[in-house]
Structure formats: C-alpha cells, structure tokens
Amino acid sequence: MNFLPHTCQIHLNQLGYSPDLAKVFTSDAAGRFEVVNSVSGETVYSGSTSPLHPDHSSGMPVARGDFSAVRSPGSYIIRLTDAGVQSPVFPIDGRPYQAIKNALLKSFYYQRCGVELESAYAGPWSHKACHLSDAYVHGKPEERYSQTGGWHDAGDYGKYTVAAAKAVADVMLAYEWFPSALREPVGIPDPEIRMPDVLAEVRFELLFLLKMQRKDGAVYHKVTTAEFPALDCMPESDTADLIFSPISHTSTAAFAAVMAMAARIYRDMDASMAENYGRAAKSAWKWLTENHSGAGFKNPSDIKTGEYGDDCRLDEEYWAAAELYRWTREPQYLAAAQELAGSEAFSLCELGWADTGGYGTLCLLSMEAGDLPAPLRSQLLNAWAAEADSCVGRSAADGFGVALLPDEYIWGSNMLVMNRAMLLITASRLTGRTPFASAALDQWHYLLGRNTLGYCYVTGFGAKPVMNPHHRPSAGDGIPEPVPGMVAGGPNSSIQDEAAASLLRGQPPAACFIDHKDSYSTNEMTIYWNSPAVFVAAFADLS
C-alpha cells in the first residue's frame, strides 16, 4: 500500500514522548494502525482506534489510538493502514521536551528591551539596543523618567505591568516547583550575580518593574508609544516618544504581589535586591490601603496601544496580600487575604493577567498547613480540587483531550490551555490525585500537535510549526524563520482581525486559527502565553 506523506489526519505530540508517558493520537479516520520504527521499517506495535465520535469544537468525527505499550527509545511513525495515511516522525526518548523547555524560557531573552541582542546569544535574531530614551508621564511632558529594560510584551514593543506580573509569577513558580528542570543554562548573558539563567532572566524584568513605581507606592499601568509601529518595524527603529500611562489599582496590586514573591525567592542569592523588592511591595500595599476608590484602567484618549483594562481589583489585592503574608508572616496580610477570599467577588482559581485569584490561592496552599487557619486552607483546597475536576471532565469529553469548551476558544486560548495545565499539575501535587497530572499532559500534547489543525503552536519546533507569527522582530528582520520558542495565541472563534475574518468565517471554534503575520487575534505571541508554557514544560521534562 502506498502511504500519503504527512497530512493533518493523524494528530499527536510532534515532539514525542518519554517511555513511561501515556501515548494517544487522534485522527479523523478510524481502524487499524501500526507503529513503525522509521529507521528500520519494523512494525513494533499494531492496534485499532476507537470508533469515530463527533467532536463539537473541531466540527469533525474523531477517533483515538493508544500506543502506550511502545516504550523503547527510537524514532517512529504511525500508519493508519485502512486510510493509507501516516503521521510525522516522532521520537520516544528519555527527555523529549528538554530543548523546547529551554527555548520557551529563552524566548524572554529575545523580548528584552533597552539592550543589544548580541549574535553570540541571539544568533540570526540579533538586533541593536532599542527604546533607550526616558519616557514622560501622560499629561506631564516635562516629567520624565528612565524606562529602559524589561521585556517587550508581545508582538508589539509596549511594556505592561499587569501582563508582566503574570509572566514573572509563572516563571518564578516554575523554578520554585521544578528547580531541577530549570537549573541548566539556556544561552543568555551572565548576570552580575551568579544565579540560574531562569532567575537571571526574571531579574531583568523585575529591575524594569521597579521603574514603574512612583515615589508614593503607586505603579504606572504601562509604558508605550502613543500608537503601535508598523508590523515590519524593528525595535531599534521604533523611536516615537514613550509615555507612562496613568497608575491603576490593578497594576499596583499585581506589582505588590510579584515583588513580595521575588523578595522571598531571591533572598538567598541576591539579598540586597530582595530587600528592594520587599520594600517596593510594602510601599505598593500601603498605597492600596490608603486609596480605595478608583475605576478600572482605561486608555487615555490619545493612547492607542493595548489597554489591559480590568474593573475588578480585589483579586489582585488578594494575591498581593497572600504573597506578602507568605513572605513576612505578618498577620495583617493574612487577615486581608482571608477577608478577600471570602468575598465571592472573584474566582479563587484563575491564573490570568486580569483574573489573578488563583495566584493568591496557590501561594497560600503552598505554605505549611499550620501557617493557615484550617477553615481557610480547606476552603481553598476544595475550590482548587473542584476546578481541577472540572478541567479533567472537559478534557475527557473533548476529542483532542483539551480542557476547553466550544465557547472557550477565545483570544489567547492557548494561554487558557496552559493555565489549566498549571492548575492540574499543582492540584496533583496538593491532593496526590494522579488523574490531574495525566490531564495536564493532555494539554501539553494539544499545544505540541494533538489539535484540530495539527500545528505545533510553538515556533521553531515540530513537523508543522507556526512560521508567520504576528511579531514585529520576526516580521522585520529578514530572517525566514521566526524567533524560536514563542507560543502562538491559538484558535479564536471571535475572529477579531481582518486576516482571520477573510479566511476563517464559518469555521468551527477549534479551527479558527491562521498562521498569518497579520492575524494578531490568533497568531500573536505574548510573554504571558509563554510563561505558563514554561511551567508546564518544566513539569513535562521531569515526567
């Protein structure tokens, strides 16, 4: 029988599997399959898929094939013998996710602002230093301050406090939970103080965030130009005036949370800076306690860059109180966290840039049981486990094993997938329930190819990688390959850009993705879509 070259009819993790992992592929065809060693041509396993079942998100019938019995290291393909199609080549290896884990982390280096990216570290994606001028405070052009450093937020060159807070929190949590997976170098310049690359890279962003705080403790919401530059504009060519947008409660509270977190995590290797982080966190909290009123952030009328608006600040304040309590053990912060946890004003389990309650909950649950009142710990653990149960149910019901309902393919759906994987991983450790860990890995397999369109949603990896992200350096540098290690936003059924609207109208939710540089609503990258993927990759690397 003649087998067709790789199509999207067999969907699996294109980076492969470690020997002990469950190994499941999905297909829009059912029947007999065989696993073949791609080097020797030997058939090492034969089986049958499940019958086809309708999958509402993808709009196609889907069958599953289980080849978990194949454990020997090697290079393989899967053939559907009745349909005459085959998968891409994939490995079974002891550490199949080591390289992508390191690339996901190094992607933050490629987002660095204010410094030259040298070819010794950046390879062909090097560029000159950018955005070196001071920024002025909106409405006060005579008041200017340094804003150099930090990470560009996404495919644009803005720097946004609430987005940065999620990103640094995820990466610090990854190091805290899986230090052995994140101690190896990834190829960034040596910091002034010797520490693992992961913490050196986060430190680069933390030092910038300190510049976002006013003397009274409040924190500017963002620093950007008034409008986005052209898509092919390299960072050093973006020379328009930089502007500190007004302060916000959400940016101040998120800042307080990550600074308290950093004070705890860095105190043994960067003590002087850890003290600075701690002082900044307490100053921000003091401002919050003295300034209760204020609407959610809205862009000034003359600022057209990303808004990151959020009308609820209580979840950020809960997170800040939790982190300040874990760092200081001062009862005032516990009292604030406990009161906010009981308010029912926000979700206790979300890990987004706007919905941050999950970070506060995870912070408190990571403490020793005796450090929390028993009723509070029980409330939080029950909420976390219940949300994990819901994720397991969504994952089991989906044809591709992803914990998304049809209406959850939103802008940045891949962030939602990785956030839920984070929740499942932590729930597994907190409860000892292994089904949570298995479902977390299903989300990882989805990101790396076991999805409706058969994409590996990380640039530079897989048999069918994203090649044309909405990312200004990748669009403007003249290099055919995009900057590696970036997570694309993923399917978005709201179809919120012209490129997507022209090609995706009428497609099922899970197919609403286009690998096009103009599709910012499906194919942009952001630091806070990469950051939960770093956490999940660290877990997968040890699985």
Coordinates of C-alpha atoms in Angstrom, one line a residue:
M1 CA 0.0 0.0 0.0
N2 CA 1.3 3.5 -0.8
F3 CA 1.1 5.8 2.2
L4 CA 0.4 9.5 1.7
P5 CA 3.0 12.0 3.0
H6 CA 2.3 13.8 6.3
T7 CA -1.2 15.3 6.4
C8 CA -3.1 16.6 9.4
Q9 CA -5.2 13.4 9.7
I10 CA -3.1 12.0 12.5
H11 CA -2.7 14.3 15.4
L12 CA -0.1 13.7 18.1
N13 CA 2.6 15.4 20.1
Q14 CA 5.2 16.2 17.4
L15 CA 8.0 16.4 20.0
G16 CA 7.4 12.8 21.0
Y17 CA 7.0 11.1 24.3
S18 CA 9.1 9.7 27.2
P19 CA 8.9 5.9 27.6
D20 CA 6.6 6.0 30.6
L21 CA 4.1 8.5 29.3
A22 CA 0.7 7.6 28.0
K23 CA 0.7 7.9 24.3
V24 CA -2.5 8.7 22.5
F25 CA -3.1 10.0 19.0
T26 CA -6.3 11.3 17.4
S27 CA -7.5 11.0 13.9
D28 CA -10.4 11.8 11.7
A29 CA -10.3 8.2 10.4
A30 CA -10.8 5.0 12.4
G31 CA -9.5 1.5 12.0
R32 CA -6.3 -0.5 12.3
F33 CA -3.0 1.3 12.9
E34 CA 0.6 0.3 13.3
V35 CA 3.6 1.9 15.0
V36 CA 6.7 1.6 12.8
N37 CA 10.3 2.3 13.5
S38 CA 11.2 5.0 11.0
V39 CA 14.8 3.8 10.7
S40 CA 14.5 0.0 10.4
G41 CA 10.9 -0.1 9.0
E42 CA 10.0 -2.7 11.6
T43 CA 6.4 -2.7 12.9
V44 CA 6.7 -2.6 16.7
Y45 CA 3.0 -2.4 17.6
S46 CA -0.4 -2.9 16.0
G47 CA -3.8 -1.9 17.3
S48 CA -7.1 -0.4 16.5
T49 CA -8.5 3.0 17.2
S50 CA -11.7 3.7 18.9
P51 CA -14.8 4.2 16.8
L52 CA -15.3 7.7 15.4
H53 CA -17.2 10.1 17.7
P54 CA -18.4 13.6 16.9
D55 CA -16.3 16.4 18.4
H56 CA -18.2 19.7 18.6
S57 CA -15.2 22.1 18.9
S58 CA -13.4 20.8 15.8
G59 CA -16.6 20.0 13.8
M60 CA -15.2 16.6 12.8
P61 CA -15.5 13.0 13.9
V62 CA -12.5 11.9 15.9
A63 CA -11.1 8.5 16.8
R64 CA -8.3 7.8 19.3
G65 CA -5.5 5.3 19.2
D66 CA -3.5 4.3 22.2
F67 CA 0.1 3.1 21.7
S68 CA 1.3 3.5 25.3
A69 CA 2.8 0.0 25.1
V70 CA 5.6 1.3 22.9
R71 CA 8.3 2.2 25.3
S72 CA 11.6 1.6 23.6
P73 CA 13.6 4.7 22.7
G74 CA 13.7 5.4 18.9
S75 CA 12.2 7.2 16.0
Y76 CA 8.7 6.2 14.9
I77 CA 5.7 6.9 12.6
I78 CA 2.1 5.8 13.0
R79 CA 0.3 4.4 10.0
L80 CA -3.4 4.1 9.6
T81 CA -3.5 1.0 7.4
D82 CA -7.1 1.3 6.2
A83 CA -6.9 5.1 5.4
G84 CA -3.4 4.9 4.0
V85 CA -2.0 7.9 5.9
Q86 CA 0.9 8.3 8.2
S87 CA 2.0 10.6 11.0
P88 CA 5.1 12.8 11.0
V89 CA 8.2 11.1 12.5
F90 CA 8.3 11.5 16.3
P91 CA 10.8 10.2 19.0
I92 CA 10.4 8.2 22.1
D93 CA 13.2 9.5 24.3
G94 CA 14.2 10.0 27.9
R95 CA 13.9 13.8 27.7
P96 CA 12.0 14.8 24.6
Y97 CA 11.0 18.2 26.0
Q98 CA 14.3 19.5 27.2
A99 CA 15.0 21.6 24.1
I100 CA 11.5 23.1 23.8
K101 CA 11.5 23.9 27.5
N102 CA 14.8 25.8 27.2
A103 CA 13.5 27.6 24.1
L104 CA 10.3 28.6 25.8
L105 CA 12.4 30.2 28.5
K106 CA 14.9 31.8 26.2
S107 CA 12.1 33.5 24.3
F108 CA 12.0 36.1 27.1
Y109 CA 15.6 37.0 26.3
Y110 CA 14.5 37.7 22.7
Q111 CA 11.9 40.1 24.1
R112 CA 14.5 42.1 26.0
C113 CA 14.2 45.9 25.7
G114 CA 16.9 48.5 26.0
V115 CA 19.9 46.3 25.3
E116 CA 21.7 44.9 22.3
L117 CA 20.8 41.3 21.5
E118 CA 24.3 40.0 20.5
S119 CA 24.7 37.4 17.9
A120 CA 26.7 35.3 20.4
Y121 CA 23.4 34.8 22.2
A122 CA 20.7 35.7 19.8
G123 CA 22.1 34.1 16.6
P124 CA 20.5 35.4 13.5
W125 CA 17.8 37.2 15.5
S126 CA 20.3 39.7 17.0
H127 CA 19.5 43.5 16.9
K128 CA 20.7 46.8 18.2
A129 CA 19.7 48.3 21.6
C130 CA 16.2 49.9 21.5
H131 CA 14.0 52.3 23.4
L132 CA 16.8 54.0 25.3
S133 CA 15.1 57.3 25.9
D134 CA 13.3 58.4 29.0
A135 CA 9.5 58.3 29.0
Y136 CA 7.2 61.2 30.1
V137 CA 4.3 60.9 32.4
H138 CA 1.0 61.2 30.5
G139 CA -0.3 64.8 30.6
K140 CA 3.1 66.0 32.1
P141 CA 5.6 66.1 29.2
E142 CA 8.1 67.9 31.4
E143 CA 8.2 65.0 33.9
R144 CA 10.4 62.3 32.5
Y145 CA 11.9 59.1 34.0
S146 CA 14.0 56.1 32.9
Q147 CA 12.1 53.2 31.5
T148 CA 14.9 51.1 30.0
G149 CA 15.0 47.4 30.4
G150 CA 12.4 44.7 30.8
W151 CA 10.6 42.7 28.2
H152 CA 8.5 43.7 25.2
D153 CA 5.1 42.4 26.0
A154 CA 4.1 40.7 22.8
G155 CA 4.4 41.3 19.0
D156 CA 4.5 45.0 19.9
Y157 CA 7.0 46.9 21.9
G158 CA 4.8 48.1 24.8
K159 CA 5.6 47.1 28.4
Y160 CA 2.5 46.5 30.6
T161 CA 2.6 46.0 34.4
V162 CA -0.3 43.5 34.8
A163 CA 0.9 41.4 31.9
A164 CA 4.4 41.3 33.2
A165 CA 3.2 40.4 36.7
K166 CA 1.6 37.2 35.4
A167 CA 4.7 36.3 33.3
V168 CA 7.2 36.7 36.1
A169 CA 5.0 34.9 38.5
D170 CA 4.6 31.9 36.2
V171 CA 8.3 31.6 35.7
M172 CA 9.2 32.1 39.3
L173 CA 6.6 29.4 40.2
A174 CA 8.2 27.1 37.6
Y175 CA 11.5 27.5 39.3
E176 CA 10.0 27.1 42.8
W177 CA 8.1 23.9 41.9
F178 CA 10.6 22.3 39.5
P179 CA 14.1 23.7 40.2
S180 CA 15.9 20.6 38.9
A181 CA 14.3 21.2 35.5
L182 CA 15.3 24.8 35.3
R183 CA 18.9 24.9 36.5
E184 CA 20.6 24.3 33.2
P185 CA 21.8 27.3 31.1
V186 CA 19.8 28.3 28.1
G187 CA 22.2 30.7 26.5
I188 CA 21.8 34.2 27.9
P189 CA 24.4 36.7 29.0
D190 CA 25.8 36.1 32.5
P191 CA 24.1 38.3 35.1
E192 CA 26.1 40.5 37.6
I193 CA 25.3 38.0 40.3
R194 CA 25.7 34.3 39.6
M195 CA 22.3 32.5 39.5
P196 CA 20.4 30.1 37.3
D197 CA 19.5 31.5 33.9
V198 CA 15.8 31.3 34.7
L199 CA 16.2 33.7 37.7
A200 CA 18.6 35.9 35.8
E201 CA 16.1 36.4 33.1
V202 CA 13.3 37.2 35.5
R203 CA 15.6 39.6 37.4
F204 CA 16.0 41.5 34.1
E205 CA 12.2 42.1 34.1
L206 CA 11.9 42.8 37.9
L207 CA 14.5 45.6 37.7
F208 CA 12.4 47.2 35.0
L209 CA 9.2 46.9 37.0
L210 CA 10.8 48.8 39.9
K211 CA 11.0 51.7 37.5
M212 CA 7.2 51.6 37.1
Q213 CA 6.6 52.6 40.7
R214 CA 6.1 56.2 41.8
K215 CA 7.6 57.5 45.0
D216 CA 4.2 57.2 46.7
G217 CA 4.0 53.5 46.0
A218 CA 1.5 53.6 43.1
V219 CA 2.5 51.9 39.9
Y220 CA 2.1 53.0 36.3
H221 CA -0.1 50.8 34.2
K222 CA 2.2 50.7 31.2
V223 CA 4.8 52.5 29.2
T224 CA 4.3 52.6 25.4
T225 CA 4.3 54.9 22.4
A226 CA 1.0 56.5 21.6
E227 CA 0.3 54.1 18.7
F228 CA 1.7 50.8 17.5
P229 CA 4.5 51.0 15.0
A230 CA 4.3 49.3 11.6
L231 CA 4.5 45.5 11.7
D232 CA 7.9 45.3 10.0
C233 CA 9.4 47.9 12.4
M234 CA 12.5 46.6 14.2
P235 CA 12.7 47.6 17.9
E236 CA 15.7 49.9 17.4
S237 CA 13.7 51.8 14.7
D238 CA 10.8 52.5 17.0
T239 CA 11.8 56.0 18.1
A240 CA 8.5 57.7 18.9
D241 CA 8.0 59.3 22.3
L242 CA 7.5 56.8 25.2
I243 CA 4.7 57.6 27.6
F244 CA 3.9 56.3 31.1
S245 CA 0.2 55.8 31.2
P246 CA -1.6 56.6 34.4
I247 CA -1.4 54.5 37.5
S248 CA -4.0 51.8 38.3
H249 CA -5.1 49.8 41.3
T250 CA -4.7 46.6 39.4
S251 CA -1.1 47.3 38.3
T252 CA -0.2 48.4 41.8
A253 CA -1.6 45.3 43.4
A254 CA -0.1 42.9 40.9
F255 CA 3.2 44.7 41.3
A256 CA 3.0 44.3 45.1
A257 CA 2.3 40.6 44.6
V258 CA 5.2 39.8 42.4
M259 CA 7.7 41.9 44.4
A260 CA 6.8 40.1 47.6
M261 CA 7.2 36.8 45.7
A262 CA 10.6 37.9 44.4
A263 CA 11.7 39.1 47.8
R264 CA 11.1 35.5 49.0
I265 CA 12.6 33.7 46.1
Y266 CA 15.7 35.8 45.6
R267 CA 16.7 36.4 49.2
D268 CA 19.3 33.6 49.3
M269 CA 21.1 34.6 46.1
D270 CA 20.5 38.3 45.6
A271 CA 19.9 39.6 49.1
S272 CA 20.3 43.3 48.5
M273 CA 17.9 43.3 45.6
A274 CA 15.5 41.0 47.5
E275 CA 15.3 43.8 50.1
N276 CA 14.5 46.3 47.4
Y277 CA 11.7 44.0 46.1
G278 CA 10.3 43.7 49.6
R279 CA 10.3 47.5 50.2
A280 CA 8.6 48.1 46.9
A281 CA 5.9 45.5 47.7
K282 CA 5.1 47.0 51.1
S283 CA 5.1 50.6 49.6
A284 CA 2.6 49.5 46.9
W285 CA 0.4 47.8 49.6
K286 CA 0.5 50.9 51.7
W287 CA -0.7 52.9 48.8
L288 CA -3.5 50.4 48.2
T289 CA -4.7 50.6 51.8
E290 CA -4.8 54.4 51.6
N291 CA -6.5 54.7 48.2
H292 CA -9.6 52.5 48.0
S293 CA -11.5 54.4 45.3
G294 CA -10.8 54.4 41.6
A295 CA -12.3 53.0 38.4
G296 CA -10.6 50.4 36.3
F297 CA -7.9 51.5 33.9
K298 CA -8.9 53.0 30.6
N299 CA -6.6 54.2 27.9
P300 CA -6.3 58.0 27.7
S301 CA -8.0 59.2 24.5
D302 CA -4.6 59.8 22.8
I303 CA -3.1 56.3 23.6
K304 CA -4.0 53.6 21.1
T305 CA -1.8 50.7 22.4
G306 CA -3.1 47.7 24.4
E307 CA -5.3 48.7 27.3
Y308 CA -5.3 45.7 29.6
G309 CA -8.3 47.1 31.4
D310 CA -9.8 45.4 34.4
D311 CA -12.6 46.7 36.5
C312 CA -12.1 44.2 39.4
R313 CA -9.0 44.9 41.6
L314 CA -9.9 42.6 44.5
D315 CA -8.3 39.5 43.0
E316 CA -5.0 41.4 42.6
E317 CA -5.3 42.6 46.1
Y318 CA -6.0 39.1 47.4
W319 CA -2.9 37.9 45.5
A320 CA -0.8 40.7 47.0
A321 CA -2.0 40.0 50.5
A322 CA -1.3 36.3 50.1
E323 CA 2.3 36.9 48.8
L324 CA 3.0 39.5 51.5
Y325 CA 1.8 37.1 54.2
R326 CA 3.9 34.2 52.9
W327 CA 7.0 36.4 52.7
T328 CA 6.6 38.3 56.1
R329 CA 4.2 36.1 58.1
E330 CA 2.7 39.3 59.4
P331 CA -1.0 38.7 60.5
Q332 CA -2.3 41.9 58.8
Y333 CA -1.7 40.4 55.4
L334 CA -3.3 37.1 56.4
A335 CA -6.4 38.9 57.7
A336 CA -6.7 40.8 54.4
A337 CA -6.3 37.7 52.3
Q338 CA -8.8 35.8 54.3
E339 CA -11.4 38.5 54.1
L340 CA -10.9 38.8 50.3
A341 CA -11.1 35.0 49.8
G342 CA -14.5 35.0 51.4
S343 CA -15.8 37.9 49.4
E344 CA -17.1 35.8 46.5
A345 CA -16.2 38.8 44.3
F346 CA -13.8 36.8 42.0
S347 CA -12.7 33.3 41.1
L348 CA -10.2 31.7 43.5
C349 CA -8.7 29.6 40.8
E350 CA -8.0 31.7 37.7
L351 CA -4.4 32.3 36.6
G352 CA -4.8 35.0 34.0
W353 CA -3.4 38.5 33.7
A354 CA -6.8 40.0 34.6
D355 CA -8.2 37.2 36.8
T356 CA -5.4 36.6 39.3
G357 CA -7.1 35.0 42.2
G358 CA -5.6 31.6 41.5
Y359 CA -2.1 33.0 42.3
G360 CA -3.2 34.1 45.7
T361 CA -4.8 30.7 46.3
L362 CA -1.8 28.8 45.1
C363 CA 0.5 31.0 47.2
L364 CA -1.4 30.2 50.4
L365 CA -1.8 26.5 49.6
S366 CA 2.0 26.2 49.0
M367 CA 2.6 27.1 52.7
E368 CA 2.7 24.6 55.5
A369 CA -0.7 23.6 56.8
G370 CA 0.0 25.1 60.2
D371 CA 0.6 28.5 58.6
L372 CA -3.1 28.9 57.6
P373 CA -6.3 28.7 59.6
A374 CA -7.8 25.3 58.9
P375 CA -11.1 26.6 57.6
L376 CA -9.3 28.8 55.1
R377 CA -7.0 26.0 53.9
S378 CA -10.0 23.7 53.5
Q379 CA -11.9 26.3 51.5
L380 CA -9.1 27.0 49.1
L381 CA -8.1 23.3 48.6
N382 CA -11.6 22.3 47.9
A383 CA -12.0 25.1 45.4
W384 CA -8.7 24.1 43.7
A385 CA -9.6 20.4 43.5
A386 CA -13.1 21.2 42.3
E387 CA -11.8 23.3 39.4
A388 CA -9.3 20.6 38.6
D389 CA -12.1 18.1 38.5
S390 CA -13.9 20.4 36.0
C391 CA -10.8 20.5 33.8
V392 CA -10.5 16.8 33.8
G393 CA -14.1 16.5 32.8
R394 CA -13.7 19.0 29.9
S395 CA -10.5 17.2 28.8
A396 CA -12.1 13.7 28.8
A397 CA -15.1 14.9 26.8
D398 CA -13.1 16.6 24.1
G399 CA -12.0 14.7 21.1
F400 CA -8.4 16.0 21.3
G401 CA -8.2 15.9 25.1
V402 CA -8.1 19.7 25.6
A403 CA -9.9 21.2 28.6
L404 CA -11.8 23.8 26.5
L405 CA -15.5 24.1 25.9
P406 CA -16.5 25.2 22.4
D407 CA -17.1 28.8 23.6
E408 CA -13.7 29.0 25.2
Y409 CA -11.7 29.3 22.0
I410 CA -11.0 32.9 22.7
W411 CA -8.2 35.4 22.1
G412 CA -5.2 33.7 23.7
S413 CA -6.9 30.3 24.0
N414 CA -3.5 28.6 24.3
M415 CA -2.9 30.6 27.4
L416 CA -6.1 29.2 28.8
V417 CA -5.0 25.7 27.9
M418 CA -1.6 26.2 29.7
N419 CA -3.2 27.9 32.7
R420 CA -5.4 24.9 33.2
A421 CA -2.5 22.6 32.8
M422 CA -0.8 24.6 35.6
L423 CA -3.8 24.2 37.8
L424 CA -4.0 20.5 37.1
I425 CA -0.3 20.0 37.9
T426 CA -0.5 21.8 41.1
A427 CA -3.7 20.1 42.1
S428 CA -2.0 16.8 41.5
R429 CA 0.8 17.6 44.0
L430 CA -1.6 19.2 46.5
T431 CA -4.0 16.3 46.5
G432 CA -2.0 13.3 45.4
R433 CA -4.5 12.5 42.6
T434 CA -2.7 11.2 39.5
P435 CA -5.6 11.8 37.1
F436 CA -4.9 15.5 37.4
A437 CA -1.3 15.1 36.2
S438 CA -2.4 12.9 33.3
A439 CA -4.9 15.6 32.2
A440 CA -2.2 18.2 32.5
L441 CA -0.1 16.3 30.0
D442 CA -3.1 16.1 27.6
Q443 CA -3.0 19.9 27.5
W444 CA 0.8 19.8 26.7
H445 CA 0.1 17.3 23.9
Y446 CA -2.5 19.6 22.5
L447 CA -0.1 22.6 22.3
L448 CA 2.5 20.5 20.5
G449 CA 0.4 19.0 17.8
R450 CA -2.6 16.9 19.0
N451 CA -5.1 19.6 18.0
T452 CA -7.6 20.1 15.2
L453 CA -5.2 21.7 12.7
G454 CA -2.2 19.6 13.6
Y455 CA 0.0 22.6 14.4
C456 CA 2.8 22.7 16.9
Y457 CA 1.9 26.1 18.4
V458 CA 5.5 26.9 19.4
T459 CA 7.7 28.5 16.8
G460 CA 10.8 26.5 15.8
F461 CA 9.5 23.1 16.8
G462 CA 7.5 20.2 15.4
A463 CA 6.7 18.9 12.0
K464 CA 4.2 21.7 11.4
P465 CA 5.3 24.7 13.4
V466 CA 3.9 28.2 13.3
M467 CA 6.0 30.1 10.8
N468 CA 4.4 33.6 10.5
P469 CA 3.6 35.0 13.9
H470 CA 2.3 38.5 14.5
H471 CA 5.6 39.6 16.0
R472 CA 7.4 42.7 14.8
P473 CA 11.0 41.4 15.1
S474 CA 10.2 38.2 13.2
A475 CA 8.3 40.2 10.5
G476 CA 11.0 42.9 10.1
D477 CA 14.4 41.1 10.5
G478 CA 14.5 39.5 7.0
I479 CA 15.1 36.0 8.5
P480 CA 12.8 33.3 7.1
E481 CA 12.4 31.5 10.4
P482 CA 10.6 33.4 13.2
V483 CA 12.2 33.9 16.6
P484 CA 12.1 30.4 18.2
G485 CA 10.2 29.3 21.3
M486 CA 7.2 31.6 21.1
V487 CA 3.7 30.3 21.8
A488 CA 1.0 31.4 19.4
G489 CA -2.3 32.7 20.7
G490 CA -4.3 29.8 19.2
P491 CA -7.8 29.4 17.8
N492 CA -10.1 32.3 18.5
S493 CA -13.7 31.9 17.3
S494 CA -14.4 35.6 17.7
I495 CA -12.3 36.2 14.6
Q496 CA -11.1 39.7 15.6
D497 CA -8.7 40.7 12.8
E498 CA -9.1 41.2 9.1
A499 CA -6.8 38.3 8.1
A500 CA -8.7 35.9 10.2
A501 CA -12.1 37.3 9.1
S502 CA -11.1 36.8 5.4
L503 CA -10.3 33.1 5.8
L504 CA -11.9 31.7 8.9
R505 CA -15.5 32.9 8.8
G506 CA -17.8 29.9 9.4
Q507 CA -15.0 27.6 10.7
P508 CA -15.6 25.5 13.9
P509 CA -14.1 27.1 17.0
A510 CA -11.0 24.9 17.3
A511 CA -10.2 25.6 13.6
C512 CA -10.3 29.4 14.0
F513 CA -6.5 29.9 13.7
I514 CA -4.4 31.1 10.8
D515 CA -0.6 31.1 10.5
H516 CA -0.5 34.7 9.1
K517 CA 1.5 37.6 10.3
D518 CA -1.4 39.9 10.2
S519 CA -3.6 37.7 12.4
Y520 CA -2.9 39.4 15.8
S521 CA -6.1 37.8 17.3
T522 CA -4.9 34.2 16.6
N523 CA -1.2 34.3 15.9
E524 CA 0.5 36.8 18.1
M525 CA 2.8 35.8 20.9
T526 CA 2.9 37.3 24.4
I527 CA 5.2 36.9 27.4
Y528 CA 2.2 35.7 29.5
W529 CA 1.3 33.0 27.0
N530 CA 4.9 31.7 27.1
S531 CA 5.1 31.9 30.8
P532 CA 2.6 29.1 31.8
A533 CA 4.1 27.0 29.0
V534 CA 7.5 27.2 30.8
F535 CA 5.8 25.9 33.9
V536 CA 4.2 23.0 32.1
A537 CA 7.3 22.3 30.1
A538 CA 9.3 22.0 33.3
F539 CA 6.8 19.5 34.6
A540 CA 6.7 17.6 31.4
D541 CA 10.6 17.5 31.2
L542 CA 10.6 15.6 34.5
S543 CA 7.6 13.3 33.7

